Short mmCIF file of C-alpha atoms in Angstrom, two decimals:
data_model
loop_
_atom_site.label_atom_id
_atom_site.label_comp_id
_atom_site.label_asym_id
_atom_site.label_seq_id
_atom_site.Cartn_x
_atom_site.Cartn_y
_atom_site.Cartn_z
CA GLY A 1 54.94 -34.53 31.02
CA GLU A 2 57.60 -33.56 33.48
CA ILE A 3 58.46 -36.00 36.24
CA SER A 4 58.32 -34.66 39.76
CA GLU A 5 61.20 -35.23 42.21
CA GLY A 6 60.74 -37.84 44.81
CA PRO A 7 62.69 -39.93 47.34
CA ALA A 8 63.56 -42.40 44.62
CA ASN A 9 65.75 -39.86 42.97
CA GLY A 10 68.48 -39.78 45.54
CA ARG A 11 68.72 -43.53 45.79
CA LEU A 12 68.81 -43.79 42.05
CA MET A 13 71.63 -41.32 41.76
CA SER A 14 73.66 -43.05 44.50
CA LYS A 15 73.20 -46.47 42.93
CA LEU A 16 74.19 -45.12 39.54
CA THR A 17 77.29 -43.49 40.95
CA LYS A 18 78.22 -46.70 42.84
CA ARG A 19 77.71 -48.94 39.85
CA ARG A 20 79.58 -46.63 37.51
CA SER A 21 82.59 -46.81 39.73
CA GLU A 22 82.32 -50.60 40.00
CA SER A 23 81.97 -51.20 36.29
CA SER A 24 82.73 -49.08 33.27
CA ALA A 25 80.11 -51.12 31.35
CA LEU A 26 77.22 -49.00 32.71
CA LYS A 27 76.72 -46.40 29.99
CA PRO A 28 73.61 -44.96 28.33
CA PRO A 29 72.15 -47.06 25.55
CA ILE A 30 74.10 -46.41 22.39
CA ARG A 31 72.70 -44.83 19.27
CA SER A 32 74.35 -45.61 15.97
CA SER A 33 74.74 -41.88 15.26
CA GLN A 34 76.55 -41.30 18.56
CA TYR A 35 78.76 -44.29 18.57
CA ASN A 36 82.47 -44.09 17.71
CA LYS A 37 83.44 -47.69 16.84
CA LYS A 38 87.14 -46.96 16.78
CA SER A 39 87.45 -45.62 20.30
CA PHE A 40 84.49 -47.31 21.94
CA GLU A 41 83.65 -43.90 23.45
CA LEU A 42 80.45 -41.86 23.28
CA GLU A 43 80.95 -38.51 21.55
CA ASN A 44 78.67 -37.02 24.21
CA LYS A 45 80.67 -37.58 27.43
CA GLU A 46 78.09 -36.35 29.88
CA ASP A 47 77.87 -38.64 32.85
CA LEU A 48 74.82 -40.90 32.93
CA GLU A 49 73.75 -39.75 36.31
CA ALA A 50 73.76 -36.13 35.21
CA ARG A 51 71.41 -36.99 32.34
CA ARG A 52 68.88 -38.94 34.39
CA SER A 53 65.65 -37.20 35.38
CA ALA A 54 64.06 -37.51 38.79
CA ILE A 55 61.79 -40.56 39.25
CA SER A 56 58.49 -39.93 40.93
CA SER A 57 57.62 -42.07 43.96
CA ASP A 58 53.92 -41.95 43.01
CA PRO A 59 52.62 -45.49 42.86
CA SER A 60 51.08 -44.70 39.47
CA ASP A 61 54.64 -44.88 38.08
CA ALA A 62 55.23 -48.35 39.34
CA GLU A 63 53.53 -50.17 36.49
CA LEU A 64 55.59 -48.30 33.88
CA LEU A 65 58.80 -48.89 35.86
CA ASP A 66 58.02 -52.57 35.87
CA MET A 67 57.34 -52.56 32.15
CA MET A 68 60.64 -50.79 31.50
CA ALA A 69 62.52 -53.39 33.58
CA ASP A 70 61.03 -56.07 31.29
CA CYS A 71 61.80 -54.05 28.13
CA VAL A 72 65.44 -53.37 28.83
CA ALA A 73 66.07 -56.96 29.93
CA GLY A 74 64.19 -58.40 26.88
CA THR A 75 64.37 -57.96 23.15
CA ASP A 76 66.31 -55.14 21.48
CA SER A 77 64.71 -51.80 22.02
CA PRO A 78 63.08 -50.49 18.82
CA GLU A 79 64.83 -47.13 19.40
CA HIS A 80 68.19 -48.69 18.70
CA MET A 81 69.37 -50.41 15.55
CA VAL A 82 72.90 -51.40 16.32
CA THR A 83 75.68 -53.61 14.82
CA GLN A 84 76.49 -57.05 16.12
CA ARG A 85 79.66 -55.64 17.64
CA GLU A 86 77.63 -53.22 19.72
CA SER A 87 74.94 -55.69 20.79
CA SER A 88 77.01 -57.39 23.51
CA ARG A 89 77.64 -54.01 25.07
CA LEU A 90 73.97 -53.24 25.03
CA ASP A 91 73.29 -56.55 26.76
CA ILE A 92 75.42 -55.34 29.74
CA VAL A 93 73.53 -52.08 29.73
CA ARG A 94 70.18 -53.79 29.79
CA SER A 95 71.24 -56.09 32.57
CA ASN A 96 72.49 -53.21 34.68
CA LEU A 97 69.40 -50.97 34.00
CA SER A 98 66.99 -53.77 34.74
CA SER A 99 68.61 -54.62 38.06
CA LEU A 100 68.86 -50.98 38.89
CA ILE A 101 65.15 -50.32 38.23
CA ASP A 102 64.22 -53.34 40.31
CA ASP A 103 66.33 -52.06 43.17
CA VAL A 104 64.73 -48.62 43.13
CA ILE A 105 61.23 -50.11 42.95
CA GLU A 106 62.07 -52.42 45.91
CA ASP A 107 63.64 -49.68 48.03
CA ASP A 108 60.67 -47.31 47.60
CA GLY A 109 58.11 -50.01 48.27
CA LEU A 110 56.22 -49.42 45.04
CA SER A 111 53.31 -51.85 44.69
CA MET A 112 53.04 -53.69 41.41
CA GLN A 113 49.71 -55.29 42.19
CA SER A 114 47.54 -52.77 44.15
CA GLN A 115 45.10 -51.30 41.67
CA GLU A 116 43.52 -49.22 44.43
CA GLN A 117 46.74 -47.29 44.95
CA LYS A 118 47.18 -46.39 41.27
CA SER A 119 46.34 -42.88 40.30
CA SER A 120 43.63 -42.26 37.66
CA LYS A 121 46.22 -40.31 35.76
CA PRO A 122 48.25 -42.56 33.50
CA PRO A 123 52.03 -42.95 34.17
CA SER A 124 54.17 -40.44 32.26
CA ARG A 125 55.36 -41.89 28.96
CA SER A 126 58.45 -39.77 29.17
CA LEU A 127 59.52 -41.69 32.23
CA ALA A 128 60.17 -44.83 30.12
CA ARG A 129 62.09 -42.85 27.58
CA ARG A 130 64.22 -41.09 30.18
CA LEU A 131 65.14 -44.28 31.95
CA LEU A 132 66.57 -45.49 28.70
CA PHE A 133 67.82 -42.33 27.10
CA GLY A 134 68.29 -39.77 29.85
CA ASN A 135 67.28 -36.34 28.50
CA ALA A 136 68.25 -37.25 24.90
CA GLU A 137 65.42 -37.10 22.34
CA PRO A 138 64.29 -40.59 21.20
CA VAL A 139 64.17 -41.59 17.59
CA LYS A 140 60.68 -40.99 16.27
CA VAL A 141 58.61 -43.92 15.12
CA ILE A 142 57.05 -41.83 12.34
CA GLU A 143 59.45 -40.50 9.65
CA SER A 144 56.92 -38.38 7.84
CA THR A 145 53.24 -38.04 7.13
CA ALA A 146 51.39 -37.78 3.77
CA LEU A 147 47.97 -36.00 3.59
CA ILE A 148 45.04 -36.23 1.27
CA GLU A 149 43.15 -33.01 1.80
CA PRO A 150 39.57 -32.67 0.58
CA PRO A 151 38.61 -29.60 -1.44
CA ARG A 152 36.83 -28.01 1.50
CA LYS A 153 37.34 -28.07 5.24
CA HIS A 154 37.15 -31.65 6.37
CA SER A 155 34.69 -32.83 9.11
CA ALA A 156 36.31 -36.25 9.62
CA THR A 157 39.79 -37.77 9.60
CA VAL A 158 41.16 -41.22 8.78
CA ILE A 159 44.60 -42.17 10.02
CA PHE A 160 45.88 -45.18 8.14
CA LEU A 161 49.15 -47.11 8.68
CA HIS A 162 50.95 -49.03 5.94
CA GLY A 163 52.39 -52.50 6.31
CA LEU A 164 55.95 -53.87 6.87
CA GLY A 165 58.26 -52.77 4.08
CA ASP A 166 55.69 -50.58 2.46
CA SER A 167 55.22 -46.83 2.44
CA SER A 168 52.44 -44.34 2.82
CA SER A 169 52.70 -43.33 -0.87
CA THR A 170 51.31 -46.72 -1.91
CA TRP A 171 47.97 -45.95 -0.39
CA ILE A 172 47.44 -42.41 -1.70
CA PRO A 173 45.82 -43.46 -4.98
CA VAL A 174 43.77 -46.12 -3.10
CA PHE A 175 42.12 -43.57 -0.80
CA ARG A 176 41.80 -40.87 -3.51
CA ARG A 177 39.61 -43.17 -5.51
CA MET A 178 37.07 -43.41 -2.64
CA GLY A 179 36.02 -39.80 -3.34
CA LEU A 180 35.03 -39.03 0.24
CA GLN A 181 34.96 -35.18 -0.01
CA HIS A 182 34.49 -34.54 3.70
CA VAL A 183 37.37 -36.80 4.92
CA LYS A 184 41.02 -35.99 5.39
CA PHE A 185 43.38 -38.91 5.18
CA VAL A 186 46.57 -38.84 7.27
CA LEU A 187 49.04 -41.50 6.11
CA PRO A 188 52.17 -41.67 8.39
CA LYS A 189 55.27 -43.40 7.11
CA ALA A 190 57.25 -45.58 9.52
CA ARG A 191 60.99 -45.02 9.80
CA LYS A 192 63.51 -47.52 8.48
CA ARG A 193 64.96 -49.97 10.93
CA GLY A 194 67.14 -53.06 11.17
CA VAL A 195 70.07 -54.34 9.14
CA PHE A 196 68.12 -54.12 5.89
CA GLN A 197 66.63 -50.72 6.64
CA THR A 198 63.04 -51.78 6.16
CA ARG A 199 60.18 -49.56 7.10
CA ALA A 200 58.45 -51.06 10.07
CA TRP A 201 56.33 -49.96 13.04
CA PHE A 202 57.94 -52.49 15.36
CA ASP A 203 60.22 -55.44 15.21
CA VAL A 204 58.94 -58.81 13.96
CA ASN A 205 61.19 -61.86 13.72
CA VAL A 206 58.71 -64.64 12.96
CA LEU A 207 54.93 -64.07 12.98
CA SER A 208 53.46 -66.68 15.20
CA LEU A 209 50.79 -66.71 17.91
CA ASP A 210 53.44 -68.15 20.23
CA THR A 211 56.28 -65.76 19.46
CA LYS A 212 57.31 -63.12 22.03
CA GLU A 213 56.14 -59.80 20.71
CA ASP A 214 58.06 -56.53 20.58
CA GLU A 215 55.85 -54.91 23.22
CA CYS A 216 58.02 -51.87 23.67
CA GLY A 217 57.99 -51.18 19.85
CA ILE A 218 54.26 -51.74 19.57
CA LEU A 219 53.52 -49.34 22.39
CA ALA A 220 55.95 -46.76 20.97
CA ALA A 221 54.05 -46.86 17.67
CA HIS A 222 50.77 -46.66 19.62
CA GLU A 223 52.04 -43.53 21.25
CA GLY A 224 53.05 -42.00 17.92
CA ILE A 225 49.61 -42.59 16.45
CA SER A 226 47.95 -41.23 19.56
CA GLU A 227 49.82 -38.00 18.96
CA LEU A 228 48.36 -37.83 15.44
CA ILE A 229 44.92 -38.28 16.90
CA ALA A 230 45.53 -35.43 19.37
CA ALA A 231 46.73 -33.18 16.51
CA GLU A 232 43.49 -33.72 14.63
CA TYR A 233 41.40 -33.07 17.72
CA ASN A 234 43.38 -29.79 18.36
CA ASP A 235 42.56 -28.92 14.73
CA GLY A 236 38.87 -29.08 15.54
CA ILE A 237 37.93 -32.66 14.61
CA PRO A 238 35.98 -34.42 17.39
CA PHE A 239 37.28 -37.80 18.59
CA ASN A 240 34.10 -39.47 17.36
CA ARG A 241 34.93 -38.23 13.80
CA ILE A 242 38.32 -39.82 13.71
CA LEU A 243 38.92 -43.38 12.42
CA LEU A 244 41.99 -45.54 12.52
CA GLY A 245 42.99 -48.16 9.95
CA GLY A 246 45.92 -50.11 8.83
CA PHE A 247 47.30 -53.00 6.75
CA SER A 248 49.11 -55.96 8.27
CA GLN A 249 51.66 -54.67 10.79
CA GLY A 250 50.13 -51.19 10.51
CA GLY A 251 46.72 -52.78 11.29
CA ALA A 252 48.10 -54.35 14.41
CA VAL A 253 49.23 -50.87 15.66
CA ALA A 254 45.96 -49.24 14.58
CA LEU A 255 43.86 -51.85 16.44
CA THR A 256 46.09 -51.50 19.52
CA THR A 257 45.61 -47.71 19.59
CA ALA A 258 41.86 -47.93 18.91
CA LEU A 259 41.28 -50.38 21.72
CA ARG A 260 43.28 -48.40 24.23
CA HIS A 261 42.29 -44.86 23.32
CA ARG A 262 40.55 -43.09 26.16
CA GLU A 263 38.15 -41.09 24.08
CA GLN A 264 35.44 -42.67 21.82
CA LEU A 265 36.70 -42.90 18.25
CA ALA A 266 34.47 -43.24 15.21
CA GLY A 267 35.76 -46.67 14.25
CA CYS A 268 38.63 -48.91 13.21
CA PHE A 269 39.19 -50.89 10.04
CA VAL A 270 42.14 -53.27 9.61
CA LEU A 271 43.31 -55.44 6.69
CA SER A 272 45.20 -58.68 6.80
CA THR A 273 46.24 -58.26 10.35
CA TRP A 274 46.06 -59.72 13.88
CA LEU A 275 45.43 -58.58 17.49
CA ALA A 276 48.83 -57.62 18.93
CA LEU A 277 49.48 -57.99 22.66
CA ALA A 278 46.41 -60.18 22.92
CA SER A 279 47.23 -61.37 26.45
CA THR A 280 46.93 -57.78 27.71
CA TYR A 281 43.25 -57.68 27.20
CA PRO A 282 40.76 -57.05 28.71
CA SER A 283 42.89 -55.27 31.34
CA GLN A 284 44.16 -52.67 28.79
CA LEU A 285 40.81 -52.07 27.03
CA SER A 286 39.51 -48.52 27.12
CA ALA A 287 36.15 -48.02 28.78
CA ASN A 288 34.83 -46.92 25.38
CA ALA A 289 36.12 -49.91 23.44
CA ALA A 290 32.77 -51.69 23.62
CA LYS A 291 31.19 -48.92 21.59
CA LEU A 292 33.96 -48.93 18.85
CA PRO A 293 32.92 -50.35 15.48
CA ILE A 294 35.70 -52.62 14.14
CA SER A 295 35.80 -53.90 10.58
CA GLN A 296 38.36 -56.58 9.89
CA HIS A 297 39.23 -57.88 6.42
CA HIS A 298 41.33 -60.92 5.44
CA GLY A 299 42.14 -63.00 2.42
CA THR A 300 41.70 -66.77 2.68
CA ASN A 301 44.87 -67.41 0.81
CA ASP A 302 47.12 -65.10 2.91
CA THR A 303 50.40 -66.86 3.52
CA ILE A 304 52.08 -63.94 5.28
CA VAL A 305 49.38 -63.25 8.01
CA ARG A 306 47.21 -66.36 7.86
CA VAL A 307 43.47 -65.97 7.96
CA GLU A 308 43.46 -68.06 11.15
CA TYR A 309 45.22 -65.19 12.96
CA GLY A 310 42.49 -62.81 11.98
CA GLU A 311 39.72 -65.26 12.92
CA LYS A 312 41.29 -65.85 16.33
CA SER A 313 41.57 -62.09 16.88
CA VAL A 314 37.97 -61.47 16.00
CA ALA A 315 36.94 -64.39 18.26
CA GLN A 316 38.80 -62.90 21.18
CA LEU A 317 37.40 -59.36 20.64
CA SER A 318 33.86 -60.79 20.26
CA GLU A 319 34.22 -62.63 23.58
CA LEU A 320 35.13 -59.34 25.16
CA GLY A 321 31.83 -57.84 23.96
CA LEU A 322 33.28 -55.66 21.20
CA ASP A 323 31.47 -54.74 17.99
CA VAL A 324 33.76 -56.51 15.45
CA ASN A 325 33.03 -58.02 12.11
CA LEU A 326 35.31 -60.14 9.82
CA GLU A 327 35.06 -60.02 6.06
CA ARG A 328 36.76 -62.93 4.28
CA TYR A 329 37.87 -62.73 0.66
CA ASP A 330 38.17 -66.16 -1.12
CA GLY A 331 41.35 -66.53 -3.02
CA MET A 332 42.91 -63.24 -1.92
CA ASP A 333 46.47 -63.37 -0.71
CA HIS A 334 48.30 -60.76 1.38
CA GLY A 335 46.98 -57.78 -0.54
CA ILE A 336 43.85 -55.87 -1.38
CA THR A 337 40.98 -56.09 -3.84
CA GLU A 338 38.56 -53.60 -5.31
CA ARG A 339 35.68 -55.31 -3.52
CA GLU A 340 37.46 -55.02 -0.19
CA MET A 341 38.14 -51.34 -0.62
CA THR A 342 34.51 -50.67 -1.70
CA LYS A 343 33.36 -52.31 1.62
CA ILE A 344 35.79 -50.22 3.53
CA SER A 345 34.54 -47.07 1.79
CA MET A 346 30.98 -48.00 2.80
CA PHE A 347 32.21 -48.55 6.39
CA LEU A 348 33.84 -45.12 6.50
CA ALA A 349 30.72 -43.43 5.18
CA ARG A 350 28.63 -45.15 7.75
CA CYS A 351 30.96 -44.24 10.65
CA VAL A 352 31.45 -40.60 9.62
CA PRO A 353 28.51 -39.50 7.46
CA VAL A 354 28.65 -36.24 5.64
CA ASN A 355 25.78 -34.76 7.65
CA TYR A 356 25.97 -35.21 11.36
#
């Protein structure tokens, strides 16, 4: 969505101009493809202020502005995979942007706490992108999408996300064997990121319940999957005939999207995963989340995502009143078994029966 002009715009432009004259360090975040390491200059020399969009003064934007201040001041943005030489420059950018956003929020008197003032319309997602990238197109979270099309027009859709370092192609034979003739499978493939160019939905340094999570990356992946859901709906598939699923890191994104999706989905099944951004619930739960069937599966010998993480996730969701079930598989590590996939096939057939 486009962002309407407001009184914050003029103040933002003047602050940007002032800070640009005070310090040459304030530049747009740097993409690897745009960066000229020899000259330390951007190939695109448009001024930052000329590339910024107007910021709405609507209080509904305040929450997102606050989130962006945290993101740019926190861990590396998932949109940028940069060299060590570039990282110190980005630190300066984040510091300037975080301070700048805070100043604009303070000047406009935007309330961060007042729920009554917030519009029922969600803040524009493009606002976060434009604060970081100007009008430049962000790097997409999804590189490509594989499809398993049934022989006839499908009446239900499963969107399934692979795990860290994996690919969608791994899961094609797995879902083909299910033989669900009325279901279309959409298998997105995450783009490569990081020094080792590993396929990932978001950044993970060490998986621990106490580790700071890549909230920006998780929400960016959530947005990408939400777009796939919208595409299926626009193709004639009702929301209540669309399921989400995922393995490990992909399961964390699938569960995040299912819990936050405004419309009632058919269900969610996740394998060897955990509840990401657990501290944001119940405030971020959709009103329809209580009616969402959730099937969680975990191996007792999993050393990558320990079964305790899955158990704690299910316990939290159960306390919130959600319809969630955990299937444990004795002796299974961080992988899948035939028995597990059979149970998932039965779950899918129950959530989206052939005749409805």
